[in-house]
Tab-separated table of C-alpha atoms and ligand atoms in Angstrom:
chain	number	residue	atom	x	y	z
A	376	UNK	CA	215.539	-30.931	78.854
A	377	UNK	CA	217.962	-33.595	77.261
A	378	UNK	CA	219.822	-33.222	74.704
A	379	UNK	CA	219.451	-35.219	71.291
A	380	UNK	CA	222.733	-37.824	72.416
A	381	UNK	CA	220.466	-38.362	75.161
A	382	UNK	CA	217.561	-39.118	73.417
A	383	UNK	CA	218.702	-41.172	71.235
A	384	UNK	CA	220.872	-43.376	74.299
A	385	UNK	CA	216.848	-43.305	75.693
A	386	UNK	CA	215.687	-45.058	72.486
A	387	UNK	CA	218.482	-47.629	72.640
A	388	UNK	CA	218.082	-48.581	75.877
A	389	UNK	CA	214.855	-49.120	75.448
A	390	UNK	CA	215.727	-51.332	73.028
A	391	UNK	CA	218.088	-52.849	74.577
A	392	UNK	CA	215.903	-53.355	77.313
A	393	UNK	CA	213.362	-55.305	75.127
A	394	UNK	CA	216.045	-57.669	73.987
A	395	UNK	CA	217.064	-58.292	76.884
A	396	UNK	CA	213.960	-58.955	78.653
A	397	UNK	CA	212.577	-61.144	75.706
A	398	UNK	CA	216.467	-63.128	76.086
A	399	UNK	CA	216.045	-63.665	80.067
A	400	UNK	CA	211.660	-64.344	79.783
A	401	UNK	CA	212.723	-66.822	77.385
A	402	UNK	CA	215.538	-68.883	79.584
A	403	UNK	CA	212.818	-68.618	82.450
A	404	UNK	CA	210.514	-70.219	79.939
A	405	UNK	CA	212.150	-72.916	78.521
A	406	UNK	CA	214.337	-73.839	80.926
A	407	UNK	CA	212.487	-75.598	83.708
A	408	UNK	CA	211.243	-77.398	80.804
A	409	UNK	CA	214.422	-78.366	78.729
A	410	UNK	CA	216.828	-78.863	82.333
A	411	UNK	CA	214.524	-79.651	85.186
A	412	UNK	CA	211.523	-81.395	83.857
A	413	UNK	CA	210.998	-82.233	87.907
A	414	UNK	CA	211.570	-79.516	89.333
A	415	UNK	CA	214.328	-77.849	90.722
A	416	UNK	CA	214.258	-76.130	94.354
A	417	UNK	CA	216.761	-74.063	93.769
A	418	UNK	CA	215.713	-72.770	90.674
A	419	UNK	CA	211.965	-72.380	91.356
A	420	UNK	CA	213.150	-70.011	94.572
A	421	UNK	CA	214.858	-68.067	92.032
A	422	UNK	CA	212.049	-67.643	89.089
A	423	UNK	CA	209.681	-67.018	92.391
A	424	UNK	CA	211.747	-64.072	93.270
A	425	UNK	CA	212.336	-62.964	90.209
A	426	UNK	CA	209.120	-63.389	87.964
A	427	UNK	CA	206.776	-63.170	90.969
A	428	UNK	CA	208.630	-60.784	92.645
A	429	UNK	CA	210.999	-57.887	90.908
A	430	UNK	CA	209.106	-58.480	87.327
A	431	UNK	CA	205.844	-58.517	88.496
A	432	UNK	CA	206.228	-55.271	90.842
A	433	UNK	CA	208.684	-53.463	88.228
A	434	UNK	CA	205.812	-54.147	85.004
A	435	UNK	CA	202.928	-53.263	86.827
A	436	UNK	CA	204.630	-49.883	88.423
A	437	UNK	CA	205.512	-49.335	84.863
A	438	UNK	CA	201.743	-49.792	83.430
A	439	UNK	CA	200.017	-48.266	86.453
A	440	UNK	CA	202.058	-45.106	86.397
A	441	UNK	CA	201.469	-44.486	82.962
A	442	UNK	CA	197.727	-45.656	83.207
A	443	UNK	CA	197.675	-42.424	86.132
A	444	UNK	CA	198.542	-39.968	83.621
A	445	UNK	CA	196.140	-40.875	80.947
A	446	UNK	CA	193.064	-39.577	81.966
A	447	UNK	CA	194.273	-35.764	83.460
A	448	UNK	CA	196.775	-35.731	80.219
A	449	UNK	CA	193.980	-36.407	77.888
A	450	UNK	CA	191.465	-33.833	79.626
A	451	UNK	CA	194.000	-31.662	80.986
A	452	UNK	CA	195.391	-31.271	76.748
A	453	UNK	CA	192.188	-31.580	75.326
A	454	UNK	CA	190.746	-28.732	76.996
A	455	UNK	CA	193.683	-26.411	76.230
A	456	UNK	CA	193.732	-28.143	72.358
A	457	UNK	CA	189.955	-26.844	71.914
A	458	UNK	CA	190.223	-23.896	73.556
A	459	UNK	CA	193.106	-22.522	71.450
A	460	UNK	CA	191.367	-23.163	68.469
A	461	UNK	CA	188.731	-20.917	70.079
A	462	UNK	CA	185.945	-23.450	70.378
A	463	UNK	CA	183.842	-24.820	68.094
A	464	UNK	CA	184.433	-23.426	64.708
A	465	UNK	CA	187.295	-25.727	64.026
A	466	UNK	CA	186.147	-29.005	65.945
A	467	UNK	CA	183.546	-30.120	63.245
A	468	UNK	CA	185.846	-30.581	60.569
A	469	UNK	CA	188.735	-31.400	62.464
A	470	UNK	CA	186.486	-34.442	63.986
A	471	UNK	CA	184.664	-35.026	60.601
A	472	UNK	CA	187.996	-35.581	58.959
A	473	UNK	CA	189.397	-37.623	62.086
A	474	UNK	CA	186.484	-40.242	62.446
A	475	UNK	CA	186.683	-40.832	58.562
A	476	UNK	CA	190.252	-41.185	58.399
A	477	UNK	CA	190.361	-43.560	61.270
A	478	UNK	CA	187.106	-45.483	59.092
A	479	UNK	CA	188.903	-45.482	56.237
A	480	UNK	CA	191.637	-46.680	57.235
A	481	UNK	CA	190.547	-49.739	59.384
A	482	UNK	CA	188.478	-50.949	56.334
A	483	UNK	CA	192.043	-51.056	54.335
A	484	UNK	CA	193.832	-52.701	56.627
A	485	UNK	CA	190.568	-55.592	57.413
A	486	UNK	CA	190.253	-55.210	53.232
A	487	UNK	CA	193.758	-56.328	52.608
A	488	UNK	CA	194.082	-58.181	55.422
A	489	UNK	CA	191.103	-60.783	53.578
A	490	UNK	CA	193.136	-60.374	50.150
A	491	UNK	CA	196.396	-61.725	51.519
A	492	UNK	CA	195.149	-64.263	53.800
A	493	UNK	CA	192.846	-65.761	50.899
A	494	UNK	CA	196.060	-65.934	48.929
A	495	UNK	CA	198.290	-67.583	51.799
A	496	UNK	CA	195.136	-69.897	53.205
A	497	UNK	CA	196.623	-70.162	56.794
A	498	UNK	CA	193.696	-72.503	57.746
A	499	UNK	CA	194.626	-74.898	54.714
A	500	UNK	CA	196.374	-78.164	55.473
A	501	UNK	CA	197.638	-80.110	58.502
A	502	UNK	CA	196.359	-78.186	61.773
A	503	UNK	CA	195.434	-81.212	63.881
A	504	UNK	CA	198.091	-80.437	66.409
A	505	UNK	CA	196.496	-76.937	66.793
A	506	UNK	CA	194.220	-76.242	70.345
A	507	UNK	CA	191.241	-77.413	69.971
A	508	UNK	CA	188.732	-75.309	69.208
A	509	UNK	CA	186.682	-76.639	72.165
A	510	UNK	CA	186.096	-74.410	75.806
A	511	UNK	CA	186.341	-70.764	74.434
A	512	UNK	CA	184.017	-69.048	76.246
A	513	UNK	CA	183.183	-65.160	74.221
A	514	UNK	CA	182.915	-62.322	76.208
A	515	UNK	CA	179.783	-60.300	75.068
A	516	UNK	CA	180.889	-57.324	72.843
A	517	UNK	CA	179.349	-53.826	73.279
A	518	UNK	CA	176.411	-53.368	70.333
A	519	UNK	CA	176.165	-50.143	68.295
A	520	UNK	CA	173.286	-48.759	70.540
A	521	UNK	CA	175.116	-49.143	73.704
A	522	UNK	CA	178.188	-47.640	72.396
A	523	UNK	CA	176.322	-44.435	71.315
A	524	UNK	CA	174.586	-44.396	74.840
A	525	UNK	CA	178.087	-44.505	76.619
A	526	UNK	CA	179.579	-41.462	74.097
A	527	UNK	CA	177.817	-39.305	77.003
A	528	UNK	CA	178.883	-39.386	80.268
A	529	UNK	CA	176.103	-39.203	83.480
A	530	UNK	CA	178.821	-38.975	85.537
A	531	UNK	CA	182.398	-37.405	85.027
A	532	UNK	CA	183.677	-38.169	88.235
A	533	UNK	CA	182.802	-42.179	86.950
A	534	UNK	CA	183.799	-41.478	83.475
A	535	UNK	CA	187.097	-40.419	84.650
A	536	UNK	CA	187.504	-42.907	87.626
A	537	UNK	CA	186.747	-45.580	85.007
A	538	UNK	CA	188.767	-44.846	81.900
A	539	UNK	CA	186.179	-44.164	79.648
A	540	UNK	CA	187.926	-41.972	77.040
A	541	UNK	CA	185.122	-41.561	74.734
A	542	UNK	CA	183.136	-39.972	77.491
A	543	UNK	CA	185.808	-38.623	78.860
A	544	UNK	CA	186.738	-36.737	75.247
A	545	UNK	CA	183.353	-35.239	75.002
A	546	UNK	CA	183.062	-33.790	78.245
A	547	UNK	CA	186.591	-32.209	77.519
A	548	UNK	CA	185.546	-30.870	74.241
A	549	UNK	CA	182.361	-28.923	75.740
A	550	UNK	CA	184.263	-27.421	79.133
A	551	UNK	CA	187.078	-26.288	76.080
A	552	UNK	CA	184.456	-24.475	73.883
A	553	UNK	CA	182.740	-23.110	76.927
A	554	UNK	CA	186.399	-21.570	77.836
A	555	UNK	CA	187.025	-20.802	74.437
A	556	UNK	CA	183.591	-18.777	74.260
A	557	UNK	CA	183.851	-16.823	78.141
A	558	UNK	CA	187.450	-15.811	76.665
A	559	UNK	CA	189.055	-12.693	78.782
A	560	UNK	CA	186.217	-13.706	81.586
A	561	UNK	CA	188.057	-16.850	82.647
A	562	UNK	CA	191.369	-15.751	82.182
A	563	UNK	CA	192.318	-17.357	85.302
A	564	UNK	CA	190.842	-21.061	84.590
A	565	UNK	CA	192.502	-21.169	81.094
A	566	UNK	CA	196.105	-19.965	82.790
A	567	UNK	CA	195.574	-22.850	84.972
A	568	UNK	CA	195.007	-25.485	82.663
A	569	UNK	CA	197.434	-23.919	80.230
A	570	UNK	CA	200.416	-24.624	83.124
A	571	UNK	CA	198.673	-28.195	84.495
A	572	UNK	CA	198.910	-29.173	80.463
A	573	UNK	CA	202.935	-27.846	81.126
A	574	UNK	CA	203.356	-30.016	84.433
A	575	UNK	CA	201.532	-32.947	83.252
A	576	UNK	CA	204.415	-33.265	80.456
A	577	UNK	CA	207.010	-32.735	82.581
A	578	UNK	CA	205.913	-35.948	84.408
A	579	UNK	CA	205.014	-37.602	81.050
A	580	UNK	CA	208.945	-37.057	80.803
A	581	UNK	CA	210.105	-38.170	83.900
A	582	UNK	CA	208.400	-41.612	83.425
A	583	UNK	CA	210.317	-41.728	80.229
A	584	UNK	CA	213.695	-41.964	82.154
A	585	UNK	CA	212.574	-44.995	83.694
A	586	UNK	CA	211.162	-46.255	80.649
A	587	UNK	CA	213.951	-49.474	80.065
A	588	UNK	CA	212.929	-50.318	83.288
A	589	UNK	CA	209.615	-50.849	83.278
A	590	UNK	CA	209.906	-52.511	79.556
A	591	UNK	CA	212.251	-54.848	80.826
A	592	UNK	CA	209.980	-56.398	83.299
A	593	UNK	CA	207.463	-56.554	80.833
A	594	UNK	CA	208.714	-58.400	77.881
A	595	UNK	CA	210.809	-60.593	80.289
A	596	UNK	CA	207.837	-61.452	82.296
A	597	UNK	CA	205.464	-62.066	79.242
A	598	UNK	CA	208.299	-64.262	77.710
A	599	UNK	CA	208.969	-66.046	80.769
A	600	UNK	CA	204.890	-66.825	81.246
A	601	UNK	CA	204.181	-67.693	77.375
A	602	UNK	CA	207.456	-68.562	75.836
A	603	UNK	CA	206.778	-68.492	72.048
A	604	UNK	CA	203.125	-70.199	72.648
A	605	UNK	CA	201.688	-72.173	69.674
A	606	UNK	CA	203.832	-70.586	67.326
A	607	UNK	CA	205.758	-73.475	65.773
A	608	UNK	CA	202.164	-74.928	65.064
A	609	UNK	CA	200.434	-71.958	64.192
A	610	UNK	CA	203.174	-70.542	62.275
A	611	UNK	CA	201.407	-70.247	58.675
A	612	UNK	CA	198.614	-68.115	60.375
A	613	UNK	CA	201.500	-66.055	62.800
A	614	UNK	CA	203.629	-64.984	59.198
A	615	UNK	CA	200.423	-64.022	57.815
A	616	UNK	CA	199.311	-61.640	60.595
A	617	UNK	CA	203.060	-60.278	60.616
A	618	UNK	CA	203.236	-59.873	56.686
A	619	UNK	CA	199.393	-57.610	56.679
A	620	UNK	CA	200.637	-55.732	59.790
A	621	UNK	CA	203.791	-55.018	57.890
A	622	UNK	CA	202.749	-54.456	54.628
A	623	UNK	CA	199.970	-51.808	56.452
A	624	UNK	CA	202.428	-50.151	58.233
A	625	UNK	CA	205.206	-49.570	55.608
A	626	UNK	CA	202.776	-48.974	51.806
A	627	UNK	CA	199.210	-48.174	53.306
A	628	UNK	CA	200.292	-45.472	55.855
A	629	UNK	CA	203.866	-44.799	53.642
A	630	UNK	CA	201.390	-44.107	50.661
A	631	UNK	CA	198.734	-42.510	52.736
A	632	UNK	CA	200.788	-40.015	54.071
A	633	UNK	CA	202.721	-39.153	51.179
A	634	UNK	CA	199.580	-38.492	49.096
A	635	UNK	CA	197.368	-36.298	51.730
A	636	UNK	CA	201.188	-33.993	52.541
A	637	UNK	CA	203.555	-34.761	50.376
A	638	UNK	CA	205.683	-35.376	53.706
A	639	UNK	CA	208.588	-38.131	53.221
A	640	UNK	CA	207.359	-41.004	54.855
A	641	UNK	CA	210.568	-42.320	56.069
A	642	UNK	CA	211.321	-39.588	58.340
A	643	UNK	CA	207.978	-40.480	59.839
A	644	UNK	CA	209.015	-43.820	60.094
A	645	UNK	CA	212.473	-43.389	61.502
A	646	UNK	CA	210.906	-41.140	64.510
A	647	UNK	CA	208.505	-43.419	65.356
A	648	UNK	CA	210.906	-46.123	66.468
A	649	UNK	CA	210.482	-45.165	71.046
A	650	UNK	CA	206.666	-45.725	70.264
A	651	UNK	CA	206.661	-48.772	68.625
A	652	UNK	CA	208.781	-50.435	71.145
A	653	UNK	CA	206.224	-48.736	74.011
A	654	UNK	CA	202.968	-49.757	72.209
A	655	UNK	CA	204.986	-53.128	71.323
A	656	UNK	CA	205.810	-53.686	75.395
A	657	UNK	CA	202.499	-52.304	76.567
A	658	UNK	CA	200.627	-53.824	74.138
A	659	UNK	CA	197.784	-51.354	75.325
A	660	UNK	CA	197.632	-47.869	72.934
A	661	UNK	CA	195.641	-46.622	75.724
A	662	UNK	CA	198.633	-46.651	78.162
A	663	UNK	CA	200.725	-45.699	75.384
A	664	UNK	CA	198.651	-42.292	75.109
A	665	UNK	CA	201.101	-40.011	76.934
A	666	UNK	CA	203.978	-41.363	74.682
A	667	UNK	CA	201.876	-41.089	71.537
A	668	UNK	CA	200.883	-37.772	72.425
A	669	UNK	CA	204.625	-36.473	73.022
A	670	UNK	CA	205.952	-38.141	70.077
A	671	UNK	CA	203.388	-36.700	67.492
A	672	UNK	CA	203.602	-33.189	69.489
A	673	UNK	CA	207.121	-32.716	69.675
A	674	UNK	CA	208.739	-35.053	67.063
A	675	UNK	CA	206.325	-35.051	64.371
A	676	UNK	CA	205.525	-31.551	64.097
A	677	UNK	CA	201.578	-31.902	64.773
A	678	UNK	CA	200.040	-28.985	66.805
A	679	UNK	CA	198.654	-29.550	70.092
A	680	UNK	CA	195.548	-28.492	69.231
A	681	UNK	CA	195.052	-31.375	66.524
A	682	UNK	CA	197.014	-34.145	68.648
A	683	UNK	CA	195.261	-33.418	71.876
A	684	UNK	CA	191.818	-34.739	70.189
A	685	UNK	CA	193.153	-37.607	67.281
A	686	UNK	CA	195.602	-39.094	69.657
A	687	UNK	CA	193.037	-40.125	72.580
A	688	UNK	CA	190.148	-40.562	70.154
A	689	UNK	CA	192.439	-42.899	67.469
A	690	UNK	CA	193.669	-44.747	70.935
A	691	UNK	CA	189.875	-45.710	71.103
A	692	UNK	CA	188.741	-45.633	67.885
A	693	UNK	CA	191.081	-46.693	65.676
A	694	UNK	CA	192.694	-50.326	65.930
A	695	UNK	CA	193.939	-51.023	61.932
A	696	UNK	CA	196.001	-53.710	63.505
A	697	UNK	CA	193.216	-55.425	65.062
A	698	UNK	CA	191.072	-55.622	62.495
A	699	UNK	CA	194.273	-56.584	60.428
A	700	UNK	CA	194.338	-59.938	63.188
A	701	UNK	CA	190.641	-60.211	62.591
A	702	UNK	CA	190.483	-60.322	58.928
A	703	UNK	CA	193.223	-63.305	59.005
A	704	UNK	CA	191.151	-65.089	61.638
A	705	UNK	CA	188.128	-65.068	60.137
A	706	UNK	CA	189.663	-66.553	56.856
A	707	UNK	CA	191.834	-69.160	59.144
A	708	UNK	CA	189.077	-70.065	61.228
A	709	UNK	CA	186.438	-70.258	58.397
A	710	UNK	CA	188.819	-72.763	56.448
A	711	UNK	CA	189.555	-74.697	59.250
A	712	UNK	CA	186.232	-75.625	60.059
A	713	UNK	CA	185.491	-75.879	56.170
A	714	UNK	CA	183.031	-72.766	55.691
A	715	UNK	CA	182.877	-70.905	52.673
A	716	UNK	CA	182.732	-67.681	53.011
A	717	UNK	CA	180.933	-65.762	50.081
A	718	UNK	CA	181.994	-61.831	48.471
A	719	UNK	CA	178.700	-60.648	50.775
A	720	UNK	CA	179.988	-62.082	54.162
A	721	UNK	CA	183.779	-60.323	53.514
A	722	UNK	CA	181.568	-57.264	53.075
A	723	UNK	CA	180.041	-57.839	56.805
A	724	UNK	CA	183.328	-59.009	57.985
A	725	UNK	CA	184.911	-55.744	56.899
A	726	UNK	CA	182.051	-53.741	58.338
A	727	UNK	CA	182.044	-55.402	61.706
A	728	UNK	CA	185.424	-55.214	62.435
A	729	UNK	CA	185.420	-51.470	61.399
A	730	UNK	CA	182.825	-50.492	63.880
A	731	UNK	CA	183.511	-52.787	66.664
A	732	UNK	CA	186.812	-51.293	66.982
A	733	UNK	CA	184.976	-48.398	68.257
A	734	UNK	CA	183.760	-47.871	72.002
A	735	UNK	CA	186.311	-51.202	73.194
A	736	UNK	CA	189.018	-50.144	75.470
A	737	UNK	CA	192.585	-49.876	74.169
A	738	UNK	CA	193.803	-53.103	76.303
A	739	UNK	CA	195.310	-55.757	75.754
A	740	UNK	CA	193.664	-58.813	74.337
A	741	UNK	CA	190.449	-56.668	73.422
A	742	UNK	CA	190.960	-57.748	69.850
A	743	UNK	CA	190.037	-61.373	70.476
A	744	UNK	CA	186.778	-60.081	72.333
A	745	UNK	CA	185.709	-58.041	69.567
A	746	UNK	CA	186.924	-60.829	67.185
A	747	UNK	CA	183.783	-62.582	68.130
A	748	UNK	CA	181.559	-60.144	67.136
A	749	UNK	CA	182.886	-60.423	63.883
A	750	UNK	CA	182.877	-64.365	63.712
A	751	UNK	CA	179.286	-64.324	64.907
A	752	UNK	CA	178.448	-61.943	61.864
A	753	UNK	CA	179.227	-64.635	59.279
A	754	UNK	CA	177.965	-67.234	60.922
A	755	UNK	CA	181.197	-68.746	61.962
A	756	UNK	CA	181.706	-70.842	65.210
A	757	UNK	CA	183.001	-68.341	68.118
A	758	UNK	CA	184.923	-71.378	69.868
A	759	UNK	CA	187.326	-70.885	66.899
A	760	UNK	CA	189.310	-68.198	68.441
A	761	UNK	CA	190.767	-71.419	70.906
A	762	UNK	CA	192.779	-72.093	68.148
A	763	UNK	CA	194.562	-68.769	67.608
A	764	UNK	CA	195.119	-67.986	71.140
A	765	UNK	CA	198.050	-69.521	71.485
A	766	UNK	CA	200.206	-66.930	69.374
A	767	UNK	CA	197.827	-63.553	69.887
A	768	UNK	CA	199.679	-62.321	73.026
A	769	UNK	CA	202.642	-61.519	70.637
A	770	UNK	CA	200.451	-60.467	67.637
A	771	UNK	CA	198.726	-58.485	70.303
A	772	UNK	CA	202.208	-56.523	70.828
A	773	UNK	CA	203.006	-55.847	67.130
A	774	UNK	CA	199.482	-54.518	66.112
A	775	UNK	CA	199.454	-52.504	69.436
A	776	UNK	CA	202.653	-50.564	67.618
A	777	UNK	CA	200.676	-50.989	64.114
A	778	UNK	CA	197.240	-49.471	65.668
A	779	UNK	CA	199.238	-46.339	67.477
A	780	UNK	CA	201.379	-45.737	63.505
A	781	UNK	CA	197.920	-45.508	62.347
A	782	UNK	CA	196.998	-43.117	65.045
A	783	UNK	CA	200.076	-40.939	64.284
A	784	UNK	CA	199.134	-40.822	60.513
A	785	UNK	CA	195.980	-39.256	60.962
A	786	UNK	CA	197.429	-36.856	63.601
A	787	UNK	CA	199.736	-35.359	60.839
A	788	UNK	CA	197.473	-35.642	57.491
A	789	UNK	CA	194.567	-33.647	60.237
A	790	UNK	CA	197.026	-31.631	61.397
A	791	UNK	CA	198.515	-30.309	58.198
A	792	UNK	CA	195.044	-30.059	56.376
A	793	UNK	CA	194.269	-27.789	58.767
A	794	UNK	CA	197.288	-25.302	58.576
A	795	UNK	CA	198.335	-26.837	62.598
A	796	UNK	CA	201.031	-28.628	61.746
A	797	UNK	CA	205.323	-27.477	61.643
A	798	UNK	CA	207.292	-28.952	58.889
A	799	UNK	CA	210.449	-27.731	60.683
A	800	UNK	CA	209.996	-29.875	63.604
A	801	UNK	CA	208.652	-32.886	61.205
A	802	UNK	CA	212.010	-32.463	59.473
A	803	UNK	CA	213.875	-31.837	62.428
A	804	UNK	CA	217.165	-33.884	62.677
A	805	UNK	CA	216.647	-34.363	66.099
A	806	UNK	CA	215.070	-36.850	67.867
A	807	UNK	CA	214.868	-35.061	71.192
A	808	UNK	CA	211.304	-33.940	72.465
A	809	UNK	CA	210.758	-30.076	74.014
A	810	UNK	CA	208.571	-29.317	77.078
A	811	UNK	CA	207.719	-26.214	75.480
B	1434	LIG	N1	196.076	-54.275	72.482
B	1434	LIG	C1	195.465	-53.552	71.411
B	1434	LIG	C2	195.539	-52.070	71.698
B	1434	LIG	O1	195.526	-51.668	72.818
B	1434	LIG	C3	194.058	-53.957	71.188
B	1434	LIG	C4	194.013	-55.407	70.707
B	1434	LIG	O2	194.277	-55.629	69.527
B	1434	LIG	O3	193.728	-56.314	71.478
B	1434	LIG	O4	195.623	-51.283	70.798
C-alpha cells in the first residue's frame, strides 16, 4: 500500500507525463513540417522508431492492459456490490435513481450547451478555410429498439468476449441476487468472488505504477499524429466546446452535488485530478473504468455496493460531455449551412442526444457517430460533421474527463441517498487509495 507522498508523486508524474508527451508529440508534429519540408533521412529513421515503434507499443500496452481488466472488474465487483446489499430489495431504487440522474443530467449539459452556443454563434462569420463539408461518410447509429434488444445477453461468454457492458451489467446483477438469495448455501462461491473482487484491485493498482508510462506514449503519439488539427480555424467553435464542458463541470455538477449532500464540492474536485488526466489520455471512460471505480471507492467515500453498478453503467450510459460537443455542433453546423433551427427541433436535439448516449460504447470518437443521429433528427446535413473533425480528437479527451466527473457525481449523490456512502473518507486529507 503507498503512502499519501506517494500518491500524490503518482498524480504528478502523471502529469508530468502528459506535458511532456503533448511537448515531444508536438516537435514530432511540426517539425518535419517547419525544418524539413523534404524530408529528412535521418530524422524520419528516428520518428519511425520512435512514433511507430516505442509509442505505438508503450500506448497500446497501456490501453490493452487496462481494457483486460474491465470486464472481470466490472462483473467480478458487481456481483459482490449486489450481493452485499442482499439482492434485490435495494437495486430498484438504487437503478431508478441512477438512470434518472444520468438523464437528467445529459439533458443539462445538451440544454446549456444550445444556450451558450446560440449566444457565441460559432458557425457565424468567415469559415471558408474550414474542411469542407464534403466525403463524411456516417456510421449507422444503434436505434432505440435494438438497444433494448442488446440490454439482454444470448450469450455471456460473447457478451463478455465483446465488451458489451450493458449486457454484461445485467447478467451480473441476476447471478448477485441469486447469491444474495441462496445466502449460507453458497458460502463458498461468494468467498470466492469476495477475494477475486480483492485481487482484481490489487492489479487495478499495479497498472497504476506504470501509469506515466503508458500516458506518455499516448498524448505524445496523438500530438505527434494530429498536432493541434484545425484548431486555429475552428477556434470559435473549439472555445465554445471548452467553455460548456467547463462551465458543466465546475457549476452544474459543483451545484448538483452540493444541493443533493450538502458535500463541499471542491474537495470533490481536488480528488478527482488522477482521473481526469486518465479519462483525458484515454479518451475512452470505458478503459478508464478500473480508475473510476478506485477513485470513487477509495477517495470519494462511495460504497462498493453503489460504485460497482453507477460506475460501469454511467461509463455506458452517461456521456454529459458528448452531448455537451453535440449541442455546439448542431448549432455550428446548422448556421453554417444557413438552417434555422426552431424552439421544437432544440427539443429533439436535446432528446436525441440524451438517449443516443445510451447503448454506444465508451470509445473514443463514438461521439461523432452518435452526433449523426442527432443531425439527422433536425433535418440537418450529416456531411457537416467534416467540418468539426479536425479539432474533436482533443475535445474528445476533455469531455472523456467531463463524461467520467459526471459519472462520479452520481456515484456519490446515489451513494449517500442511500445511507452507502463514508464522509470520513470523502473528507479524508489523503489522497492515497486502500486495497481494503
Ligand atoms: N470518448 C468518449 C468516452 O469514452 C465518448 C465520445 O465522446 O466520443 O467517454
Amino acid at each position: 500500500m503507498s503512502g499519501t507522498s506517494n500518491k500524490n508523486n503518482l498524480t504528478q508524474r502523471i502529469i508530468i507525463a502528459m506535458l511532456s508527451g503533448a511537448v515531444i508529440g508536438i516537435l514530432f508534429h511540426y517539425i518535419p513540417i517547419g525544418l524539413f519540408p523534404d524530408g529528412n533521412p535521418t530524422f524520419d529513421k528516428i520518428s519511425a522508431f520512435f512514433l511507430d515503434g516505442v509509442l505505438e507499443v508503450g500506448g497500446y500496452w497501456f490501453i490493452a492492459s487496462l481494457k483486460m481488466l474491465v470486464v472481470p472488474l466490472v462483473f467480478v465487483s458487481l456481483v459482490c456490490g449486489i450481493c452485499s446489499i442482499g439482492g434485490s430489495a435495494r437495486i430498484g431504487s438504487i437503478s431508478v435513481k441512477t438512470i434518472g440522474f444520468y438523464l437528467l443530467t445529459t439533458a443539462m449539459a445538451i440544454s446549456l450547451a444550445l444556450i451558450v452556443s446560440n449566444i457565441i454563434d460559432p458557425g457565424v462569420g468567415n469559415l471558408k478555410d474550414v474542411a469542407s463539408a464534403e466525403g463524411f461518410e456516417a456510421k449507422e447509429s444503434p436505434g432505440l429498439v435494438s438497444v433494448l434488444k442488446g440490454l439482454v445477453p444470448n450469450n455471456l461468454i460473447l457478451a463478455m468476449a465483446n465488451g458489451k457492458m450493458l449486457q454484461v451489467i445485467f447478467f451480473a446483477v441476476l447471478f448477485g441476487v441469486g447469491l444474495a438469495k441462496l445466502g449460507d448455501k453458497v458460502r463458498l462461491v461468494r468467498t470466492f468472488f469476495f477475494e477475486l473482487d480483492k485481487v482484481i484491485m490489487q492489479l487495478v493498482m499495479t497498472l497504476m505504477h506504470f501509469a506515466p508510462y503508458g500516458v506518455f506514449c499516448l498524448i505524445a503519439s496523438m500530438f505527434a499524429d494530429k498536432g493541434f488539427g484545425d484548431m486555429g480555424k475552428l477556434i470559435v467553435y473549439f472555445l465554445c466546446v471548452l467553455l460548456v464542458l467547463f462551465l458543466h463541470t465546475f457549476l452544474s455538477y459543483g451545484s448538483l452535488l452540493w444541493l443533493f449532500t450538502r458535500l463541499n464540492p471542491l474537495t470533490f474536485y481536488k480528488k478527482m485530478g488522477q482521473l481526469w488526466a486518465f479519462g483525458f489520455s484515454t479518451a475512452s471512460s470505458g478503459a478508464t473504468i478500473p480508475l473510476t471505480l478506485k477513485t470513487v471507492e477509495y477517495k470519494l467515500g462511495v460504497k462498493n455496493e453503489v460504485a460497482s453498478f453507477t460506475v460501469p453503467l454511467g461509463a455506458t450510459i452517461n456521456m454529459d460531455g458528448t452531448a455537451i460537443m453535440q449541442g455546439v455542433a448542431t448549432v455550428f453546423i446548422a448556421q453554417y449551412f444557413n438552417i434555422d433551427l426552431g424552439f421544437s427541433d432544440y427539443l429533439l436535439v436535446i432528446l436525441t442526444a440524451t438517449l443516443a448516449s445510451v447503448g454506444t460504447a465508451a470509445v473514443p470518437g463514438v461521439g461523432l457517430i452518435t452526433l449523426a443521429m442527432v443531425l439527422e433528427q433536425v433535418g440537418l446535413p450529416v456531411e457537416g460533421i467534416a467540418l468539426i473533425i479536425g479539432v474533436d480528437r482533443i475535445l474528445d479527451m476533455v469531455r472523456t474527463a467531463v463524461n467520467i466527473t459526471g459519472d462520479s457525481v452520481a456515484s456519490i449523490i446515489v451513494a449517500k441517498s442511500e445511507g452507502m456512502f463514508d464522509e470520513k473518507v470523502y473528507l479524508a486529507d489523503t489522497n492515497d487509495t486502500q486495497n481494503d
